[in-house]
Amino acid sequence: MLGRIILVALGILIVLSVILNEFLVSFNLLEFFFTLIFLGYGLNFFKKRNLGTLGSLIFGIILLLDTFDLFPTSLNFWELVLLMIASYIIAAGFKGLFHIRKPHLKINKSIISENLPPKFIGDTLDLSTDVDWSSVTIDSSKIETPVKVKAVIDNDIYSFKQEYDSSKVHILNKLKVSNVKVPERAKITVYLNENINYNYRAKLNVSVAFFDLRQIKTREVRIKSTASKITLIPSQKDNTTVDVDSEVSAINIKLPGDVALVLNHVGDLNFKNFERMYQREDGTYISDNFSEASYTCYLNISSEISRLNVEFI
């Protein structure tokens, strides 16, 4: 706003100087107004560190010194033009010497930490997550509530919501339609209570997920993924059924030694590695520790152009 006011005032003064033959306007007054303009723009150098703002700052200082007659001799118009050119040449030299860069833009981040739901009824909770371009971790923790959510979210890029009632928790993190920049992944960590039973549903879109369910009582897990990377460690405290609908995703199953795996796969895989797995007559695969394992994970996978890796830990 200040710069616009200065421009309007300067324009009026120039018009008056032409009409009234410089009766009201002297060269020094015009020089003073140009000093304000160049200094006003040049001071933006401390916010926008670029060649233009630094050159304007240098020339604005020169104009200021000449306006108050701080040079040995007064400078004429053409000398000022040469000094303006020199100011931008000096700015270009400084940029090359000191690698002047723009400061990092501030990100409108939210750091979230909440315990959900406040009032829990029953012994089983339905948990669901629906995320875009996020890093999601499910882990166990000694907490009093069924769910503890920790998240770092850029509010300019994502729309983050938590919905819940006495027996359900739904976590939603979707990219805003208006976003045009490539975002940094949101980081979401969900801690679950080791003494509660869970039914878990996950929807992943271009995300990275690490589901460590070893100390969690999971009855049913359903995962729908698109262009995502998933690492899953089944529960060591309960038999679990895991249904995965995968499109162009990488799935890595890590089996504890006391958990057996029964795998049923339908669809296409462009890579598979089944460590210590044997195929049965019905087409399903079974791990070699099935007879002595304490618990079993029943894994049903429907895939399109995906990768599947099974390994023991």
mmCIF file of C-alpha atoms in Angstrom:
data_model
loop_
_atom_site.group_PDB
_atom_site.id
_atom_site.type_symbol
_atom_site.label_atom_id
_atom_site.label_comp_id
_atom_site.label_asym_id
_atom_site.label_seq_id
_atom_site.Cartn_x
_atom_site.Cartn_y
_atom_site.Cartn_z
ATOM 1 C CA MET A 1 0.000 0.000 0.000
ATOM 2 C CA LEU A 2 2.793 2.465 0.897
ATOM 3 C CA GLY A 3 4.535 1.825 -2.402
ATOM 4 C CA ARG A 4 1.326 2.567 -4.347
ATOM 5 C CA ILE A 5 0.802 5.844 -2.487
ATOM 6 C CA ILE A 6 4.377 6.866 -3.300
ATOM 7 C CA LEU A 7 3.855 6.082 -6.979
ATOM 8 C CA VAL A 8 0.644 8.117 -7.120
ATOM 9 C CA ALA A 9 2.300 11.085 -5.387
ATOM 10 C CA LEU A 10 5.339 10.858 -7.666
ATOM 11 C CA GLY A 11 3.146 10.799 -10.767
ATOM 12 C CA ILE A 12 1.255 13.888 -9.614
ATOM 13 C CA LEU A 13 4.518 15.726 -8.932
ATOM 14 C CA ILE A 14 5.884 14.879 -12.380
ATOM 15 C CA VAL A 15 2.680 16.139 -14.044
ATOM 16 C CA LEU A 16 2.857 19.376 -12.040
ATOM 17 C CA SER A 17 6.528 19.841 -12.901
ATOM 18 C CA VAL A 18 5.743 19.604 -16.625
ATOM 19 C CA ILE A 19 2.673 21.863 -16.506
ATOM 20 C CA LEU A 20 4.136 24.480 -14.171
ATOM 21 C CA ASN A 21 7.710 24.370 -15.543
ATOM 22 C CA GLU A 22 9.130 22.831 -12.368
ATOM 23 C CA PHE A 23 7.652 25.623 -10.294
ATOM 24 C CA LEU A 24 6.675 23.218 -7.511
ATOM 25 C CA VAL A 25 9.054 20.330 -8.111
ATOM 26 C CA SER A 26 12.824 20.408 -7.931
ATOM 27 C CA PHE A 27 15.234 17.662 -8.982
ATOM 28 C CA ASN A 28 16.119 17.001 -5.333
ATOM 29 C CA LEU A 29 12.482 16.370 -4.444
ATOM 30 C CA LEU A 30 12.079 13.921 -7.303
ATOM 31 C CA GLU A 31 15.293 12.232 -6.244
ATOM 32 C CA PHE A 32 13.960 11.914 -2.699
ATOM 33 C CA PHE A 33 10.814 10.175 -3.934
ATOM 34 C CA PHE A 34 12.864 7.742 -6.025
ATOM 35 C CA THR A 35 14.979 7.134 -2.932
ATOM 36 C CA LEU A 36 11.866 6.061 -1.036
ATOM 37 C CA ILE A 37 10.778 3.784 -3.867
ATOM 38 C CA PHE A 38 14.114 1.992 -4.270
ATOM 39 C CA LEU A 39 14.672 1.693 -0.518
ATOM 40 C CA GLY A 40 11.104 0.481 0.035
ATOM 41 C CA TYR A 41 11.516 -2.267 -2.539
ATOM 42 C CA GLY A 42 15.105 -2.993 -1.541
ATOM 43 C CA LEU A 43 14.230 -3.606 2.096
ATOM 44 C CA ASN A 44 12.297 -6.666 0.882
ATOM 45 C CA PHE A 45 15.722 -8.236 0.397
ATOM 46 C CA PHE A 46 15.544 -9.429 4.002
ATOM 47 C CA LYS A 47 12.402 -11.418 3.095
ATOM 48 C CA LYS A 48 12.927 -12.119 -0.610
ATOM 49 C CA ARG A 49 16.634 -12.664 -1.071
ATOM 50 C CA ASN A 50 17.035 -12.147 -4.782
ATOM 51 C CA LEU A 51 19.026 -10.062 -7.249
ATOM 52 C CA GLY A 52 16.342 -7.405 -7.790
ATOM 53 C CA THR A 53 15.789 -6.529 -4.146
ATOM 54 C CA LEU A 54 19.530 -6.365 -3.357
ATOM 55 C CA GLY A 55 20.246 -4.105 -6.354
ATOM 56 C CA SER A 56 17.380 -1.791 -5.360
ATOM 57 C CA LEU A 57 18.666 -1.647 -1.792
ATOM 58 C CA ILE A 58 22.173 -0.632 -2.913
ATOM 59 C CA PHE A 59 20.880 2.039 -5.332
ATOM 60 C CA GLY A 60 18.399 3.327 -2.746
ATOM 61 C CA ILE A 61 21.272 3.897 -0.307
ATOM 62 C CA ILE A 62 23.200 5.778 -3.025
ATOM 63 C CA LEU A 63 20.173 8.013 -3.732
ATOM 64 C CA LEU A 64 19.725 8.672 -0.031
ATOM 65 C CA LEU A 65 23.361 9.777 0.371
ATOM 66 C CA ASP A 66 23.130 12.046 -2.688
ATOM 67 C CA THR A 67 19.802 13.545 -1.567
ATOM 68 C CA PHE A 68 21.398 14.763 1.667
ATOM 69 C CA ASP A 69 24.624 15.861 -0.116
ATOM 70 C CA LEU A 70 26.822 13.326 1.614
ATOM 71 C CA PHE A 71 28.976 12.801 -1.502
ATOM 72 C CA PRO A 72 31.893 15.198 -2.254
ATOM 73 C CA THR A 73 30.045 16.470 -5.350
ATOM 74 C CA SER A 74 26.394 16.401 -6.355
ATOM 75 C CA LEU A 75 25.535 13.736 -8.915
ATOM 76 C CA ASN A 76 23.747 14.562 -12.156
ATOM 77 C CA PHE A 77 21.056 12.485 -13.871
ATOM 78 C CA TRP A 78 23.370 10.389 -16.092
ATOM 79 C CA GLU A 79 25.747 9.671 -13.256
ATOM 80 C CA LEU A 80 22.791 8.334 -11.269
ATOM 81 C CA VAL A 81 21.785 6.118 -14.192
ATOM 82 C CA LEU A 82 25.304 4.653 -14.306
ATOM 83 C CA LEU A 83 25.269 4.105 -10.546
ATOM 84 C CA MET A 84 21.909 2.305 -10.826
ATOM 85 C CA ILE A 85 23.404 -0.067 -13.395
ATOM 86 C CA ALA A 86 26.454 -0.538 -11.178
ATOM 87 C CA SER A 87 24.216 -1.347 -8.198
ATOM 88 C CA TYR A 88 22.629 -4.283 -9.986
ATOM 89 C CA ILE A 89 26.036 -5.467 -11.249
ATOM 90 C CA ILE A 90 27.321 -5.444 -7.652
ATOM 91 C CA ALA A 91 24.197 -7.337 -6.532
ATOM 92 C CA ALA A 92 24.832 -9.973 -9.206
ATOM 93 C CA GLY A 93 28.418 -10.325 -7.975
ATOM 94 C CA PHE A 94 27.318 -10.761 -4.372
ATOM 95 C CA LYS A 95 24.812 -13.384 -5.456
ATOM 96 C CA GLY A 96 27.587 -15.375 -7.129
ATOM 97 C CA LEU A 97 29.977 -15.022 -4.192
ATOM 98 C CA PHE A 98 27.632 -15.751 -1.315
ATOM 99 C CA HIS A 99 24.924 -17.889 -3.010
ATOM 100 C CA ILE A 100 22.020 -15.702 -1.945
ATOM 101 C CA ARG A 101 18.938 -17.880 -1.601
ATOM 102 C CA LYS A 102 15.358 -17.343 -0.729
ATOM 103 C CA PRO A 103 14.515 -18.115 2.882
ATOM 104 C CA HIS A 104 12.506 -21.254 3.552
ATOM 105 C CA LEU A 105 8.773 -20.695 3.405
ATOM 106 C CA LYS A 106 6.928 -21.228 6.634
ATOM 107 C CA ILE A 107 4.699 -24.285 6.596
ATOM 108 C CA ASN A 108 1.335 -24.156 8.277
ATOM 109 C CA LYS A 109 1.801 -27.374 10.236
ATOM 110 C CA SER A 110 -0.374 -28.839 12.948
ATOM 111 C CA ILE A 111 1.053 -31.217 15.534
ATOM 112 C CA ILE A 112 -1.807 -33.353 16.844
ATOM 113 C CA SER A 113 -1.844 -35.629 19.869
ATOM 114 C CA GLU A 114 -5.186 -36.960 21.084
ATOM 115 C CA ASN A 115 -6.614 -39.897 23.032
ATOM 116 C CA LEU A 116 -9.781 -41.391 21.524
ATOM 117 C CA PRO A 117 -12.556 -42.063 22.158
ATOM 118 C CA PRO A 118 -13.132 -40.240 25.462
ATOM 119 C CA LYS A 119 -15.847 -42.738 26.480
ATOM 120 C CA PHE A 120 -15.334 -46.336 25.381
ATOM 121 C CA ILE A 121 -17.994 -49.010 25.748
ATOM 122 C CA GLY A 122 -17.432 -52.746 25.260
ATOM 123 C CA ASP A 123 -14.293 -54.763 24.596
ATOM 124 C CA THR A 124 -13.943 -54.309 20.803
ATOM 125 C CA LEU A 125 -13.269 -51.121 18.867
ATOM 126 C CA ASP A 126 -13.698 -50.525 15.128
ATOM 127 C CA LEU A 127 -10.777 -48.460 13.815
ATOM 128 C CA SER A 128 -10.450 -47.103 10.279
ATOM 129 C CA THR A 129 -7.962 -44.864 8.479
ATOM 130 C CA ASP A 130 -8.389 -43.254 5.055
ATOM 131 C CA VAL A 131 -5.296 -41.337 3.930
ATOM 132 C CA ASP A 132 -3.625 -39.794 0.881
ATOM 133 C CA TRP A 133 0.122 -39.298 0.504
ATOM 134 C CA SER A 134 0.808 -40.099 4.154
ATOM 135 C CA SER A 135 3.136 -42.152 6.289
ATOM 136 C CA VAL A 136 0.978 -44.257 8.615
ATOM 137 C CA THR A 137 2.205 -46.337 11.544
ATOM 138 C CA ILE A 138 0.102 -48.653 13.719
ATOM 139 C CA ASP A 139 1.779 -49.762 16.932
ATOM 140 C CA SER A 140 0.924 -50.899 20.463
ATOM 141 C CA SER A 141 1.352 -48.849 23.613
ATOM 142 C CA LYS A 142 0.442 -48.966 27.286
ATOM 143 C CA ILE A 143 -2.264 -46.321 27.108
ATOM 144 C CA GLU A 144 -5.523 -45.967 29.019
ATOM 145 C CA THR A 145 -7.755 -45.099 26.068
ATOM 146 C CA PRO A 146 -8.248 -47.435 23.073
ATOM 147 C CA VAL A 147 -6.473 -45.123 20.607
ATOM 148 C CA LYS A 148 -3.811 -42.451 20.777
ATOM 149 C CA VAL A 149 -3.222 -40.440 17.603
ATOM 150 C CA LYS A 150 -0.107 -38.415 16.883
ATOM 151 C CA ALA A 151 0.125 -36.552 13.591
ATOM 152 C CA VAL A 152 2.122 -33.833 11.835
ATOM 153 C CA ILE A 153 -0.069 -32.272 9.145
ATOM 154 C CA ASP A 154 0.410 -29.348 6.742
ATOM 155 C CA ASN A 155 -2.963 -27.599 6.911
ATOM 156 C CA ASP A 156 -2.435 -25.902 3.544
ATOM 157 C CA ILE A 157 -2.182 -29.274 1.821
ATOM 158 C CA TYR A 158 -4.289 -31.737 3.809
ATOM 159 C CA SER A 159 -7.740 -31.928 5.315
ATOM 160 C CA PHE A 160 -7.365 -33.922 8.544
ATOM 161 C CA LYS A 161 -10.370 -35.170 10.528
ATOM 162 C CA GLN A 162 -11.026 -37.482 13.467
ATOM 163 C CA GLU A 163 -14.502 -38.903 13.932
ATOM 164 C CA TYR A 164 -15.495 -41.183 16.787
ATOM 165 C CA ASP A 165 -18.198 -42.472 19.082
ATOM 166 C CA SER A 166 -18.152 -44.876 22.022
ATOM 167 C CA SER A 167 -16.990 -47.860 19.910
ATOM 168 C CA LYS A 168 -15.580 -46.432 16.672
ATOM 169 C CA VAL A 169 -12.672 -44.219 15.595
ATOM 170 C CA HIS A 170 -12.248 -42.950 12.027
ATOM 171 C CA ILE A 171 -9.122 -41.029 10.948
ATOM 172 C CA LEU A 172 -9.244 -39.168 7.641
ATOM 173 C CA ASN A 173 -6.371 -37.309 5.956
ATOM 174 C CA LYS A 174 -7.090 -36.274 2.359
ATOM 175 C CA LEU A 175 -5.288 -33.974 -0.048
ATOM 176 C CA LYS A 176 -7.130 -30.732 -0.723
ATOM 177 C CA VAL A 177 -8.401 -30.371 -4.277
ATOM 178 C CA SER A 178 -6.965 -26.840 -4.468
ATOM 179 C CA ASN A 179 -3.422 -28.027 -3.720
ATOM 180 C CA VAL A 180 -1.073 -27.640 -6.710
ATOM 181 C CA LYS A 181 2.324 -28.317 -5.114
ATOM 182 C CA VAL A 182 4.003 -31.655 -4.448
ATOM 183 C CA PRO A 183 3.461 -32.131 -0.722
ATOM 184 C CA GLU A 184 5.645 -33.539 1.997
ATOM 185 C CA ARG A 185 4.072 -36.714 3.336
ATOM 186 C CA ALA A 186 1.921 -36.294 6.412
ATOM 187 C CA LYS A 187 3.077 -38.393 9.363
ATOM 188 C CA ILE A 188 0.404 -40.220 11.328
ATOM 189 C CA THR A 189 1.079 -42.641 14.176
ATOM 190 C CA VAL A 190 -1.736 -44.565 15.842
ATOM 191 C CA TYR A 191 -1.045 -46.324 19.141
ATOM 192 C CA LEU A 192 -3.443 -49.070 20.232
ATOM 193 C CA ASN A 193 -4.214 -50.487 23.655
ATOM 194 C CA GLU A 194 -2.820 -53.994 24.198
ATOM 195 C CA ASN A 195 -5.889 -55.063 26.237
ATOM 196 C CA ILE A 196 -8.604 -54.222 23.697
ATOM 197 C CA ASN A 197 -9.805 -56.143 20.623
ATOM 198 C CA TYR A 198 -9.753 -54.330 17.278
ATOM 199 C CA ASN A 199 -11.312 -54.573 13.858
ATOM 200 C CA TYR A 200 -9.195 -52.434 11.555
ATOM 201 C CA ARG A 201 -9.899 -51.049 8.071
ATOM 202 C CA ALA A 202 -7.285 -49.082 6.133
ATOM 203 C CA LYS A 203 -7.573 -47.220 2.848
ATOM 204 C CA LEU A 204 -4.226 -46.070 1.468
ATOM 205 C CA ASN A 205 -3.626 -43.879 -1.557
ATOM 206 C CA VAL A 206 0.015 -43.281 -2.571
ATOM 207 C CA SER A 207 1.074 -43.840 1.031
ATOM 208 C CA VAL A 208 3.588 -45.727 3.141
ATOM 209 C CA ALA A 209 2.244 -47.915 5.963
ATOM 210 C CA PHE A 210 3.888 -49.861 8.757
ATOM 211 C CA PHE A 211 1.426 -52.006 10.707
ATOM 212 C CA ASP A 212 3.053 -53.647 13.724
ATOM 213 C CA LEU A 213 0.243 -55.738 15.207
ATOM 214 C CA ARG A 214 2.381 -58.103 17.276
ATOM 215 C CA GLN A 215 1.052 -56.982 20.663
ATOM 216 C CA ILE A 216 -2.440 -56.075 19.432
ATOM 217 C CA LYS A 217 -5.542 -58.275 19.529
ATOM 218 C CA THR A 218 -6.797 -57.988 15.975
ATOM 219 C CA ARG A 219 -9.813 -59.991 14.891
ATOM 220 C CA GLU A 220 -10.172 -58.636 11.369
ATOM 221 C CA VAL A 221 -7.956 -56.407 9.205
ATOM 222 C CA ARG A 222 -8.994 -55.093 5.801
ATOM 223 C CA ILE A 223 -6.630 -53.053 3.628
ATOM 224 C CA LYS A 224 -7.349 -51.365 0.314
ATOM 225 C CA SER A 225 -4.261 -49.802 -1.244
ATOM 226 C CA THR A 226 -3.438 -47.895 -4.407
ATOM 227 C CA ALA A 227 0.199 -47.197 -5.349
ATOM 228 C CA SER A 228 1.302 -47.710 -1.753
ATOM 229 C CA LYS A 229 3.955 -49.549 0.209
ATOM 230 C CA ILE A 230 2.769 -51.718 3.105
ATOM 231 C CA THR A 231 4.685 -53.601 5.772
ATOM 232 C CA LEU A 232 2.549 -55.781 8.059
ATOM 233 C CA ILE A 233 3.519 -57.839 11.102
ATOM 234 C CA PRO A 234 0.594 -60.045 12.263
ATOM 235 C CA SER A 235 -0.598 -60.349 15.845
ATOM 236 C CA GLN A 236 1.126 -62.664 18.324
ATOM 237 C CA LYS A 237 -1.879 -62.473 20.666
ATOM 238 C CA ASP A 238 -4.777 -63.622 18.481
ATOM 239 C CA ASN A 239 -5.677 -65.393 15.250
ATOM 240 C CA THR A 240 -6.118 -62.767 12.554
ATOM 241 C CA THR A 241 -7.840 -62.569 9.189
ATOM 242 C CA VAL A 242 -6.253 -60.016 6.848
ATOM 243 C CA ASP A 243 -7.940 -59.088 3.555
ATOM 244 C CA VAL A 244 -5.871 -56.982 1.137
ATOM 245 C CA ASP A 245 -7.134 -55.390 -2.086
ATOM 246 C CA SER A 246 -4.015 -54.096 -3.800
ATOM 247 C CA GLU A 247 -3.513 -52.002 -6.937
ATOM 248 C CA VAL A 248 0.085 -51.321 -8.013
ATOM 249 C CA SER A 249 1.369 -51.688 -4.442
ATOM 250 C CA ALA A 250 4.223 -53.389 -2.620
ATOM 251 C CA ILE A 251 3.251 -55.631 0.294
ATOM 252 C CA ASN A 252 5.770 -57.034 2.733
ATOM 253 C CA ILE A 253 4.570 -59.559 5.324
ATOM 254 C CA LYS A 254 6.941 -60.104 8.256
ATOM 255 C CA LEU A 255 6.094 -63.209 10.299
ATOM 256 C CA PRO A 256 7.150 -63.698 13.926
ATOM 257 C CA GLY A 257 8.412 -67.229 14.592
ATOM 258 C CA ASP A 258 5.297 -68.262 16.565
ATOM 259 C CA VAL A 259 2.788 -67.075 13.936
ATOM 260 C CA ALA A 260 1.826 -69.246 10.976
ATOM 261 C CA LEU A 261 0.564 -67.914 7.677
ATOM 262 C CA VAL A 262 -2.155 -69.280 5.403
ATOM 263 C CA LEU A 263 -2.073 -67.345 2.123
ATOM 264 C CA ASN A 264 -4.766 -67.227 -0.534
ATOM 265 C CA HIS A 265 -3.932 -65.073 -3.541
ATOM 266 C CA VAL A 266 -6.013 -64.020 -6.548
ATOM 267 C CA GLY A 267 -4.808 -61.700 -9.314
ATOM 268 C CA ASP A 268 -1.512 -60.623 -10.833
ATOM 269 C CA LEU A 269 1.881 -60.223 -9.176
ATOM 270 C CA ASN A 270 4.925 -58.863 -10.968
ATOM 271 C CA PHE A 271 7.114 -60.068 -8.094
ATOM 272 C CA LYS A 272 6.681 -62.564 -5.289
ATOM 273 C CA ASN A 273 8.921 -64.108 -2.694
ATOM 274 C CA PHE A 274 7.375 -66.671 -0.328
ATOM 275 C CA GLU A 275 9.936 -67.623 2.296
ATOM 276 C CA ARG A 276 9.275 -71.017 3.921
ATOM 277 C CA MET A 277 5.866 -71.291 2.241
ATOM 278 C CA TYR A 278 4.441 -74.419 0.588
ATOM 279 C CA GLN A 279 1.611 -74.581 -1.913
ATOM 280 C CA ARG A 280 -1.270 -76.961 -1.155
ATOM 281 C CA GLU A 281 -3.504 -78.790 -3.611
ATOM 282 C CA ASP A 282 -6.218 -76.136 -3.359
ATOM 283 C CA GLY A 283 -3.743 -73.464 -4.499
ATOM 284 C CA THR A 284 -3.272 -71.803 -1.127
ATOM 285 C CA TYR A 285 0.098 -71.427 0.547
ATOM 286 C CA ILE A 286 0.955 -72.427 4.111
ATOM 287 C CA SER A 287 4.046 -71.655 6.178
ATOM 288 C CA ASP A 288 6.253 -74.515 7.395
ATOM 289 C CA ASN A 289 5.629 -73.630 11.090
ATOM 290 C CA PHE A 290 1.868 -74.165 10.871
ATOM 291 C CA SER A 291 1.742 -77.215 13.160
ATOM 292 C CA GLU A 292 3.688 -75.694 16.056
ATOM 293 C CA ALA A 293 2.671 -72.007 15.794
ATOM 294 C CA SER A 294 0.696 -70.397 18.620
ATOM 295 C CA TYR A 295 -1.467 -68.267 16.306
ATOM 296 C CA THR A 296 -2.331 -68.128 12.607
ATOM 297 C CA CYS A 297 -2.715 -65.234 10.205
ATOM 298 C CA TYR A 298 -5.155 -65.961 7.362
ATOM 299 C CA LEU A 299 -4.099 -63.645 4.532
ATOM 300 C CA ASN A 300 -6.366 -63.147 1.498
ATOM 301 C CA ILE A 301 -4.901 -60.970 -1.242
ATOM 302 C CA SER A 302 -6.501 -59.691 -4.421
ATOM 303 C CA SER A 303 -3.910 -57.819 -6.469
ATOM 304 C CA GLU A 304 -3.247 -56.045 -9.743
ATOM 305 C CA ILE A 305 0.387 -55.453 -10.814
ATOM 306 C CA SER A 306 1.698 -55.630 -7.258
ATOM 307 C CA ARG A 307 4.638 -57.041 -5.319
ATOM 308 C CA LEU A 308 4.313 -59.529 -2.469
ATOM 309 C CA ASN A 309 7.076 -60.585 -0.137
ATOM 310 C CA VAL A 310 6.790 -62.966 2.839
ATOM 311 C CA GLU A 311 9.635 -63.318 5.321
ATOM 312 C CA PHE A 312 10.200 -64.538 8.883
ATOM 313 C CA ILE A 313 11.675 -62.295 11.560
#
